[in-house]
PDB file of C-alpha atoms in Angstrom:
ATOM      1  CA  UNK A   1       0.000   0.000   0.000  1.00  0.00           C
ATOM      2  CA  UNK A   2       0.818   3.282  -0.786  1.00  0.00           C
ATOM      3  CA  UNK A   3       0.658   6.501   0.862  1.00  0.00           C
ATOM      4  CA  UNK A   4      -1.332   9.601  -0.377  1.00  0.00           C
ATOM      5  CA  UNK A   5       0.910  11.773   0.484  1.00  0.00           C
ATOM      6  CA  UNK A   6       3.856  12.066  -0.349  1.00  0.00           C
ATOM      7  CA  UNK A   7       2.150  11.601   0.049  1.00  0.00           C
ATOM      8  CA  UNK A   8       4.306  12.556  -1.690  1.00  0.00           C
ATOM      9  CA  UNK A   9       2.386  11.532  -3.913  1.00  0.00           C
ATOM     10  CA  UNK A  10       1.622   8.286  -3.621  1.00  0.00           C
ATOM     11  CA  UNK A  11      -2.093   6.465  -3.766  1.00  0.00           C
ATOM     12  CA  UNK A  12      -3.525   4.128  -1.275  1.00  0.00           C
ATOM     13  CA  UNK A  13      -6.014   1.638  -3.220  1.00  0.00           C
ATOM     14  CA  UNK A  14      -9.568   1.599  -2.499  1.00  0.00           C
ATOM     15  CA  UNK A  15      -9.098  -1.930  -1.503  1.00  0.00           C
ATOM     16  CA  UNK A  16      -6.444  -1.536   1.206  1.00  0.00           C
ATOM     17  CA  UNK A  17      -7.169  -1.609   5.094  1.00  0.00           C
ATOM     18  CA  UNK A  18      -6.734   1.553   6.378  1.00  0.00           C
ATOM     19  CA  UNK A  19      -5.372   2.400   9.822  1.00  0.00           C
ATOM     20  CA  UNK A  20      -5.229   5.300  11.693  1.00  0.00           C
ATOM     21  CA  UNK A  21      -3.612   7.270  14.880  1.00  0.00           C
ATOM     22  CA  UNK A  22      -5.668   8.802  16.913  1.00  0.00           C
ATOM     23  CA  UNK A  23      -2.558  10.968  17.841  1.00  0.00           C
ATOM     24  CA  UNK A  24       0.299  12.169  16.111  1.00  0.00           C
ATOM     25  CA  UNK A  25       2.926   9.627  16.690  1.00  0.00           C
ATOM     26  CA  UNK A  26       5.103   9.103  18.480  1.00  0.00           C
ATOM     27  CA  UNK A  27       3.264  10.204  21.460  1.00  0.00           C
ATOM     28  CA  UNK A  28       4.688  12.676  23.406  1.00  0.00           C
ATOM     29  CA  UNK A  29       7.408  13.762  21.207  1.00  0.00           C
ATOM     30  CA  UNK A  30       8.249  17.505  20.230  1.00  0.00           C
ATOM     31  CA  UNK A  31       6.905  18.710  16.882  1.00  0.00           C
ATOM     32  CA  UNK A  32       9.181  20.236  14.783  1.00  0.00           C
ATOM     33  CA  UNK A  33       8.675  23.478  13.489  1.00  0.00           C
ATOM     34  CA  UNK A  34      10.663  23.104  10.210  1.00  0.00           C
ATOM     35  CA  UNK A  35      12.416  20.307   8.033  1.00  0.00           C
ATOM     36  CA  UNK A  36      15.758  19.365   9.396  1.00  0.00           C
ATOM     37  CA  UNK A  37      18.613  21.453   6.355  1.00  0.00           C
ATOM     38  CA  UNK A  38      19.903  17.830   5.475  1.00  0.00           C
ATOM     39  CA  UNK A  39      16.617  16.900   4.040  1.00  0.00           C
ATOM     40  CA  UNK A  40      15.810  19.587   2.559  1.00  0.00           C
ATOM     41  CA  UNK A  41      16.082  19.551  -1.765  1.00  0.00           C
ATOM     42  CA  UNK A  42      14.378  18.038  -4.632  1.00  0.00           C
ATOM     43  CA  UNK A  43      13.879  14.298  -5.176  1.00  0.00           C
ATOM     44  CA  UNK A  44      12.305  12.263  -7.741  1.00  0.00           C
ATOM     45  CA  UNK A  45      11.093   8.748  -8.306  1.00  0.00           C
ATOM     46  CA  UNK A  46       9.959   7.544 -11.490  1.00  0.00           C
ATOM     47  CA  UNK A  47       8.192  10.395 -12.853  1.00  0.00           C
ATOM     48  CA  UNK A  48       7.088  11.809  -9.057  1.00  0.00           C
ATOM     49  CA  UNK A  49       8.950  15.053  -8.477  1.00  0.00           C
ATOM     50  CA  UNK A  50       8.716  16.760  -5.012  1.00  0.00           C
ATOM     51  CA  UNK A  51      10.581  19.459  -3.371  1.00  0.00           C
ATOM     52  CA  UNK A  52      11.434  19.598   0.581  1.00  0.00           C
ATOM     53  CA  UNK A  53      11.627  23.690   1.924  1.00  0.00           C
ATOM     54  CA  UNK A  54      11.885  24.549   5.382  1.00  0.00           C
ATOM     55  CA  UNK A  55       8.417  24.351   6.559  1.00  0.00           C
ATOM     56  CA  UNK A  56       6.586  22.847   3.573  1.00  0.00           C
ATOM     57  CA  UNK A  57       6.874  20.212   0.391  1.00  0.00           C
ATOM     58  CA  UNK A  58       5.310  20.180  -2.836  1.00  0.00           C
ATOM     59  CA  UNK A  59       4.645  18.129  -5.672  1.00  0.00           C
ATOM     60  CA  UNK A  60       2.420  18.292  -9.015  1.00  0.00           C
ATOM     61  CA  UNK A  61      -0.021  16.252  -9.066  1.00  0.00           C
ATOM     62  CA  UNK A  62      -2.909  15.851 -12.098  1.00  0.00           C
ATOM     63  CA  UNK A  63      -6.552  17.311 -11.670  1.00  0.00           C
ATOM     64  CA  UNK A  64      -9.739  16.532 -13.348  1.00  0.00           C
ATOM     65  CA  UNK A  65     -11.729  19.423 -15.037  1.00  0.00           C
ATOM     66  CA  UNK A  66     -15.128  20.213 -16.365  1.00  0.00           C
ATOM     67  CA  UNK A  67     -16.187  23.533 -18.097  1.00  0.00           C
ATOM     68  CA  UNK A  68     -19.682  24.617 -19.931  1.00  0.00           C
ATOM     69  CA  UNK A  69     -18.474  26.335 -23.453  1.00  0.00           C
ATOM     70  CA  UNK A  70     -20.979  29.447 -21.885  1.00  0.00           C
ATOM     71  CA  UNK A  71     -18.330  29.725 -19.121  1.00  0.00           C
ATOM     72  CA  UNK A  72     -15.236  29.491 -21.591  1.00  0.00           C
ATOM     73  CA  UNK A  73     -16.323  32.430 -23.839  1.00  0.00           C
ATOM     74  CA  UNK A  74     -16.839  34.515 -20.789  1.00  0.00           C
ATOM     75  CA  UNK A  75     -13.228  33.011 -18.993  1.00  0.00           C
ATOM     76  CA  UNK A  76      -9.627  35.271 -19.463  1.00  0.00           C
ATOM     77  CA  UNK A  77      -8.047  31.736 -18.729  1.00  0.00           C
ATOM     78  CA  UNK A  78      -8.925  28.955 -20.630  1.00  0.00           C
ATOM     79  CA  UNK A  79      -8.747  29.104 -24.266  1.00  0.00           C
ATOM     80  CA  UNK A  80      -9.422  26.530 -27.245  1.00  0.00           C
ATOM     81  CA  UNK A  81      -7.052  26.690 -29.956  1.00  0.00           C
ATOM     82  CA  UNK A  82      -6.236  23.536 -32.558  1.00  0.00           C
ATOM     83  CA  UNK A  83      -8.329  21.303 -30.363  1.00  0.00           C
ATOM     84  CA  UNK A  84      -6.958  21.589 -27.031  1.00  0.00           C
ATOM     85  CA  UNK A  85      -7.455  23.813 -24.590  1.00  0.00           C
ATOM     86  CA  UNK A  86      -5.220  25.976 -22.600  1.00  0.00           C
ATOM     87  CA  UNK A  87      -5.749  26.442 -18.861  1.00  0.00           C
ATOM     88  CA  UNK A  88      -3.427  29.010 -17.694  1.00  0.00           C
ATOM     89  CA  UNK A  89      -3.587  27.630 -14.043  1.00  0.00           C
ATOM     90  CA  UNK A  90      -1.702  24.692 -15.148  1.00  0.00           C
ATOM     91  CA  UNK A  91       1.329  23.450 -15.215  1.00  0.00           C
ATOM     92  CA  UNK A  92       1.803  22.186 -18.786  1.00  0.00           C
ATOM     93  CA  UNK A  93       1.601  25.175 -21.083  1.00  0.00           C
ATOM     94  CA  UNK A  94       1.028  22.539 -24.220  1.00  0.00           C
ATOM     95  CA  UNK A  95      -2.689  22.321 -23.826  1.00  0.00           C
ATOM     96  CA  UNK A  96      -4.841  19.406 -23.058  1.00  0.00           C
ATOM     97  CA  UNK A  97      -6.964  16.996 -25.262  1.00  0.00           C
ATOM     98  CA  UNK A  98     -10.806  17.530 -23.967  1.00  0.00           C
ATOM     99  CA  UNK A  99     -14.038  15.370 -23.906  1.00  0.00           C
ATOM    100  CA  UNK A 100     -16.787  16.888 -24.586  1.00  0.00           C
ATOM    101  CA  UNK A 101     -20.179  16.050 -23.331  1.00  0.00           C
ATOM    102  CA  UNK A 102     -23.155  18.316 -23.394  1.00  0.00           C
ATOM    103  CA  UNK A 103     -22.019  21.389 -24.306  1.00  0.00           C
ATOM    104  CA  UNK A 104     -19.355  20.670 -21.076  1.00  0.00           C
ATOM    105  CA  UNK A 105     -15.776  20.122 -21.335  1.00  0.00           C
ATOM    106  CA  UNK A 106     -13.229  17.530 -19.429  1.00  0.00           C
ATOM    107  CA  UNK A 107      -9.962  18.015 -19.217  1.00  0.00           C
ATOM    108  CA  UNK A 108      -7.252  17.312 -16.765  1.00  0.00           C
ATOM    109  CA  UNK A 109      -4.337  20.252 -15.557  1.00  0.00           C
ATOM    110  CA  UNK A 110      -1.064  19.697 -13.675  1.00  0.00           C
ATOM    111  CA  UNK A 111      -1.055  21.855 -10.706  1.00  0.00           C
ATOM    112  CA  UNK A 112       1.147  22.263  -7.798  1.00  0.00           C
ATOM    113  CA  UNK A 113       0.466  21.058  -5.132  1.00  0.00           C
ATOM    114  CA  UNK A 114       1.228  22.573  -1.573  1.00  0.00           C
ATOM    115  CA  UNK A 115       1.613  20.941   2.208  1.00  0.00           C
ATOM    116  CA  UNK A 116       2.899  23.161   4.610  1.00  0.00           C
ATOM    117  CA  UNK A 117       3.432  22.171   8.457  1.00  0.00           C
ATOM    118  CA  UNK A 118       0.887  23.074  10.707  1.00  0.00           C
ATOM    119  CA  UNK A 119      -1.943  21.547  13.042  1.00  0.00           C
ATOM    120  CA  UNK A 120      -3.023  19.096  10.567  1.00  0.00           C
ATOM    121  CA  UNK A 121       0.863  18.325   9.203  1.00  0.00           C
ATOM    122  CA  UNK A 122       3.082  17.579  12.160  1.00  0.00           C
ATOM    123  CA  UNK A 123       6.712  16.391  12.280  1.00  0.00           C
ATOM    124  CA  UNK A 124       8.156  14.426  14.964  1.00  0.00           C
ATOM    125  CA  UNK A 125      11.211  12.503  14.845  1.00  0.00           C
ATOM    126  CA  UNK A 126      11.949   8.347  16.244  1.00  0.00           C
ATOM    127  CA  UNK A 127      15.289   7.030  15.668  1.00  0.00           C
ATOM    128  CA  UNK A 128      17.096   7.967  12.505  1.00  0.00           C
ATOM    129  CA  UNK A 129      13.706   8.433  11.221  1.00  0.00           C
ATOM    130  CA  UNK A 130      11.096  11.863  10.785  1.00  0.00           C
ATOM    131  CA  UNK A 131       8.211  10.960  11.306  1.00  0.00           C
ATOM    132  CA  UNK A 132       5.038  13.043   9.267  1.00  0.00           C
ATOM    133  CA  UNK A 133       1.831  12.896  10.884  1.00  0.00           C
ATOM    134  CA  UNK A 134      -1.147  14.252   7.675  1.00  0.00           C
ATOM    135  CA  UNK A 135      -4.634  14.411   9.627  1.00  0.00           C
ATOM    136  CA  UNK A 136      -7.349  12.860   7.867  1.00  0.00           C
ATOM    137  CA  UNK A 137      -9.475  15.701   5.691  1.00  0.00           C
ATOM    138  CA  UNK A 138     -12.639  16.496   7.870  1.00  0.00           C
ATOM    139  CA  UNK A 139     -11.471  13.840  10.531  1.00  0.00           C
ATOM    140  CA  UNK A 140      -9.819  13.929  13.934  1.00  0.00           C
ATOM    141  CA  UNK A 141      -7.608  10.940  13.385  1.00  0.00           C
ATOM    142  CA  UNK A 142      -4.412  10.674  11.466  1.00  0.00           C
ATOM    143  CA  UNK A 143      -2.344   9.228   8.811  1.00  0.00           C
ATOM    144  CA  UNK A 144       1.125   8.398   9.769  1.00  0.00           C
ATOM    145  CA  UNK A 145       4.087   8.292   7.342  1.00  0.00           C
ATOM    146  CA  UNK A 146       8.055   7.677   8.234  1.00  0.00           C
ATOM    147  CA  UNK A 147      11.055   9.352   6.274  1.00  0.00           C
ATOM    148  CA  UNK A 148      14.699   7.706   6.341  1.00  0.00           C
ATOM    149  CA  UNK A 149      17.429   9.688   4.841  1.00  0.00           C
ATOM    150  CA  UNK A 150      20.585   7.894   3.412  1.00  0.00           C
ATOM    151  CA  UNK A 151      23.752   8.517   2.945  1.00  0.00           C
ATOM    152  CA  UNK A 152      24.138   8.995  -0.713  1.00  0.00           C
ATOM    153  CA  UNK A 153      20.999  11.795  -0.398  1.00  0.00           C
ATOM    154  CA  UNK A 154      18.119   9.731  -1.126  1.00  0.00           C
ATOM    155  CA  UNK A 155      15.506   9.267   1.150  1.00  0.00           C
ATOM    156  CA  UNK A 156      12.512   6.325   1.448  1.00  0.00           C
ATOM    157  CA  UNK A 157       9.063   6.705   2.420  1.00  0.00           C
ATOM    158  CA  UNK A 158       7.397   4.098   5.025  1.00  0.00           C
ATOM    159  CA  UNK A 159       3.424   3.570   5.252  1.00  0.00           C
ATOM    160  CA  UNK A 160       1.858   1.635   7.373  1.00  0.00           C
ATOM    161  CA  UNK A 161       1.777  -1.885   5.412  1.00  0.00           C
ATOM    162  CA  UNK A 162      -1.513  -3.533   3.986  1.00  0.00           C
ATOM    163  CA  UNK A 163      -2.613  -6.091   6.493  1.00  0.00           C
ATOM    164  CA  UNK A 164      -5.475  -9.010   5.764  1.00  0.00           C
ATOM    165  CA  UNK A 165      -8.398  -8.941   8.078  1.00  0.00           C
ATOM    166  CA  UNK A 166     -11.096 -11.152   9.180  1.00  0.00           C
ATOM    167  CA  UNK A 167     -13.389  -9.423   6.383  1.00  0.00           C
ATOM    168  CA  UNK A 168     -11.028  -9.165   3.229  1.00  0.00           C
ATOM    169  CA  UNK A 169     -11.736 -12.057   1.011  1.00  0.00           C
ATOM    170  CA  UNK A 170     -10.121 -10.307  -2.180  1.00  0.00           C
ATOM    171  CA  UNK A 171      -7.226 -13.337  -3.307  1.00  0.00           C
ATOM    172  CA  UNK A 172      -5.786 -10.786  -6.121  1.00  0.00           C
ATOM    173  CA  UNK A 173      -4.788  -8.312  -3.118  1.00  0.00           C
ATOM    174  CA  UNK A 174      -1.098  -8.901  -1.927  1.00  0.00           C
ATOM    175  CA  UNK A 175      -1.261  -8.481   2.066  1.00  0.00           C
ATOM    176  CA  UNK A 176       2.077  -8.089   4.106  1.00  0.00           C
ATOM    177  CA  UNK A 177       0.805 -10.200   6.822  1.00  0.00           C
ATOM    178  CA  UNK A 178      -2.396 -10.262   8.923  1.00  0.00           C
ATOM    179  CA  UNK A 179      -3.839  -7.311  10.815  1.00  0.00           C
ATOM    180  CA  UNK A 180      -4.825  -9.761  13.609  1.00  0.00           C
ATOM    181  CA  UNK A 181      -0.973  -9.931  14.459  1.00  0.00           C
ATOM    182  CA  UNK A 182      -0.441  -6.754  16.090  1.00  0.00           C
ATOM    183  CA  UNK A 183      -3.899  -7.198  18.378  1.00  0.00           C
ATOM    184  CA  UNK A 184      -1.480  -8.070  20.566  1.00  0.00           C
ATOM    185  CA  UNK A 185       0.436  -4.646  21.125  1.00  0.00           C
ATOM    186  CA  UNK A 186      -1.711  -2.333  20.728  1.00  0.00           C
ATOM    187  CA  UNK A 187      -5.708  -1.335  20.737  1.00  0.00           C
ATOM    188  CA  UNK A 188      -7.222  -1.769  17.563  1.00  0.00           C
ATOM    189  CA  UNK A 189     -10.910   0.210  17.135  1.00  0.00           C
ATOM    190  CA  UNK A 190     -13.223  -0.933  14.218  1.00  0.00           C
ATOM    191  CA  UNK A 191     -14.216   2.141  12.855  1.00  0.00           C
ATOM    192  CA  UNK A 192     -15.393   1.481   9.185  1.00  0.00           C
ATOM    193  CA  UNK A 193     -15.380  -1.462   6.879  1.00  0.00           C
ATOM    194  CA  UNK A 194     -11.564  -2.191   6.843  1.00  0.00           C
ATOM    195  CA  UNK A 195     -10.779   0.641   8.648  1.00  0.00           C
ATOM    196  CA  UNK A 196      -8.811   0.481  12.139  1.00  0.00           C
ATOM    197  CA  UNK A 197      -7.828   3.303  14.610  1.00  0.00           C
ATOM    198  CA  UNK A 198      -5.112   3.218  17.182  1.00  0.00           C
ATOM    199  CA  UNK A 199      -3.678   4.960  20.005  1.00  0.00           C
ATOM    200  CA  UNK A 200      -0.347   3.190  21.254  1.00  0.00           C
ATOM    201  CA  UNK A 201       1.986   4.717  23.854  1.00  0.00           C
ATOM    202  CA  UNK A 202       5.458   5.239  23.244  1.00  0.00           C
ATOM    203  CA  UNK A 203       6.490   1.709  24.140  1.00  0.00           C
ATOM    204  CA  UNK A 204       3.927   0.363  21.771  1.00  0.00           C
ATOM    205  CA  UNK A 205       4.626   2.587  18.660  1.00  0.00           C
ATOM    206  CA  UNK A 206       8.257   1.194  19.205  1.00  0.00           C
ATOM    207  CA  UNK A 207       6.924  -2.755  19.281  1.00  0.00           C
ATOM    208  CA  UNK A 208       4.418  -2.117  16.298  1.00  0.00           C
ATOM    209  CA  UNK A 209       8.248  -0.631  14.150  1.00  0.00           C
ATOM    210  CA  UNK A 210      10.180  -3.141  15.408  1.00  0.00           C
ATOM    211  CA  UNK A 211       7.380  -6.003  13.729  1.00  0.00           C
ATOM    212  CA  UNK A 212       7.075  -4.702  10.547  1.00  0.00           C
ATOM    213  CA  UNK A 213       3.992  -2.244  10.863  1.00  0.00           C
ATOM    214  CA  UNK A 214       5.447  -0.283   8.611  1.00  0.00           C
ATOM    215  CA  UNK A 215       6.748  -1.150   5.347  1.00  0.00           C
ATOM    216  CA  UNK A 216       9.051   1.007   2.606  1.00  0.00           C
ATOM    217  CA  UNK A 217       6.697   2.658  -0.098  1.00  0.00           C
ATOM    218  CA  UNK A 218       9.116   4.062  -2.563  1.00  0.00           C
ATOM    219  CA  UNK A 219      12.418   5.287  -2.361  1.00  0.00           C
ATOM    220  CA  UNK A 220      13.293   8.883  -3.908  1.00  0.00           C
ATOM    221  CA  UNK A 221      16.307  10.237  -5.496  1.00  0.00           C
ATOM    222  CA  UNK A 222      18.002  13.261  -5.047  1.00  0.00           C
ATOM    223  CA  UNK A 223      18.280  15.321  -7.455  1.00  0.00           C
ATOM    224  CA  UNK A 224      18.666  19.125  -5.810  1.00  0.00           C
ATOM    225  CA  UNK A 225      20.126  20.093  -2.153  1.00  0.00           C
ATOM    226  CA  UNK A 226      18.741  23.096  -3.056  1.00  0.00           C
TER     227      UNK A 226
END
């Protein structure tokens, strides 16, 4: 499984279980109010580009469109010329193939996409390891990612892995191992159909690392200190 974020841009399938902190982990440790210089830069992994600053990152990420022609002839942004159409807002300045369905328009643009610490992105550290803490949009729980930097520059991204549960009877899904496993550190809360929240201690956050709760999502390339 995948993260959203990275996060950094990454997706989480529709089928995966989900689990969440009710606190940003690890409990009781101080939340940094910047990114540490050394990982600080751009990095890229296959065609995912992000860039570390001192309080935020950001990456591009592609967004679907839609647009009545009424709203087009009356817009100083989007254009139509030789059958695509140019969204100033985005990204790519080469213009965009469109679908066109009643008189509406679809499209997709390449924004930029921006995630700045705050009360709903916190940074703690465990180990060698940052740890980013992304609360849930419109929810009071949390989605917990870890960051290892090595020494060539290049840093990995950690999720928490995809575990089987007692209701997941998908055989095409590849599960790490079962969720029913860690019952036996830490509190597990039913809160939606293959969805989990969580609340370990300090000691317990250290047990659930040290058996695999997390696994590595993607490793990213450095391209830029800068």
């Amino acid at each position: 499984m995948k993260p959203h974020l990275f996060l950094f841009a990454l997706v989480i399938a529709s089928s995966c279980t989900r689990v969440y902190f009710e606190q940003p982990q690890p409990k009781g440790g101080k939340a940094l109010t910047s990114f540490p210089e050394h990982l600080r830069g751009a990095y890229i992994a296959d065609e995912d580009t992000f860039h570390i600053k001192a309080n935020e990152f950001t990456y591009t990420e592609f967004f679907d469109r839609s647009i009545t022609l009424a709203e087009i002839n009356s817009s100083p942004f989007i254009t139509i010329q030789d059958s695509l159409i140019f969204d100033k807002s985005s990204l790519d300045k080469n213009g965009w193939r469109f679908r066109n369905s009643d008189d509406t328009l679809h499209y997709r643009v390449k924004l930029r996409v921006r995630h700045i610490l705050s009360d709903t992105l916190v940074l703690k550290t465990y180990d060698h390891f940052l740890v980013l803490n992304e609360r849930e949009d419109k929810k009071d729980f949390w989605n917990t990612y870890l960051i290892e930097k090595f020494k060539n520059g290049d840093i990995s991204i950690w999720s928490v892995g995809n575990f089987k549960t007692e209701t997941n009877h998908d055989k095409k899904i590849k599960y790490e191992a079962e969720l029913k496993d860690f019952y036996r550190v830490t509190e597990f809360k039913k809160i939606g159909d293959d969805e989990y929240l969580i609340n370990p201690s300090l000691k317990e956050f250290k047990k659930l690392m040290k058996n695999g709760f997390f696994t590595k999502a993607d490793t990213f390339r450095l391209i830029s200190n800068r």
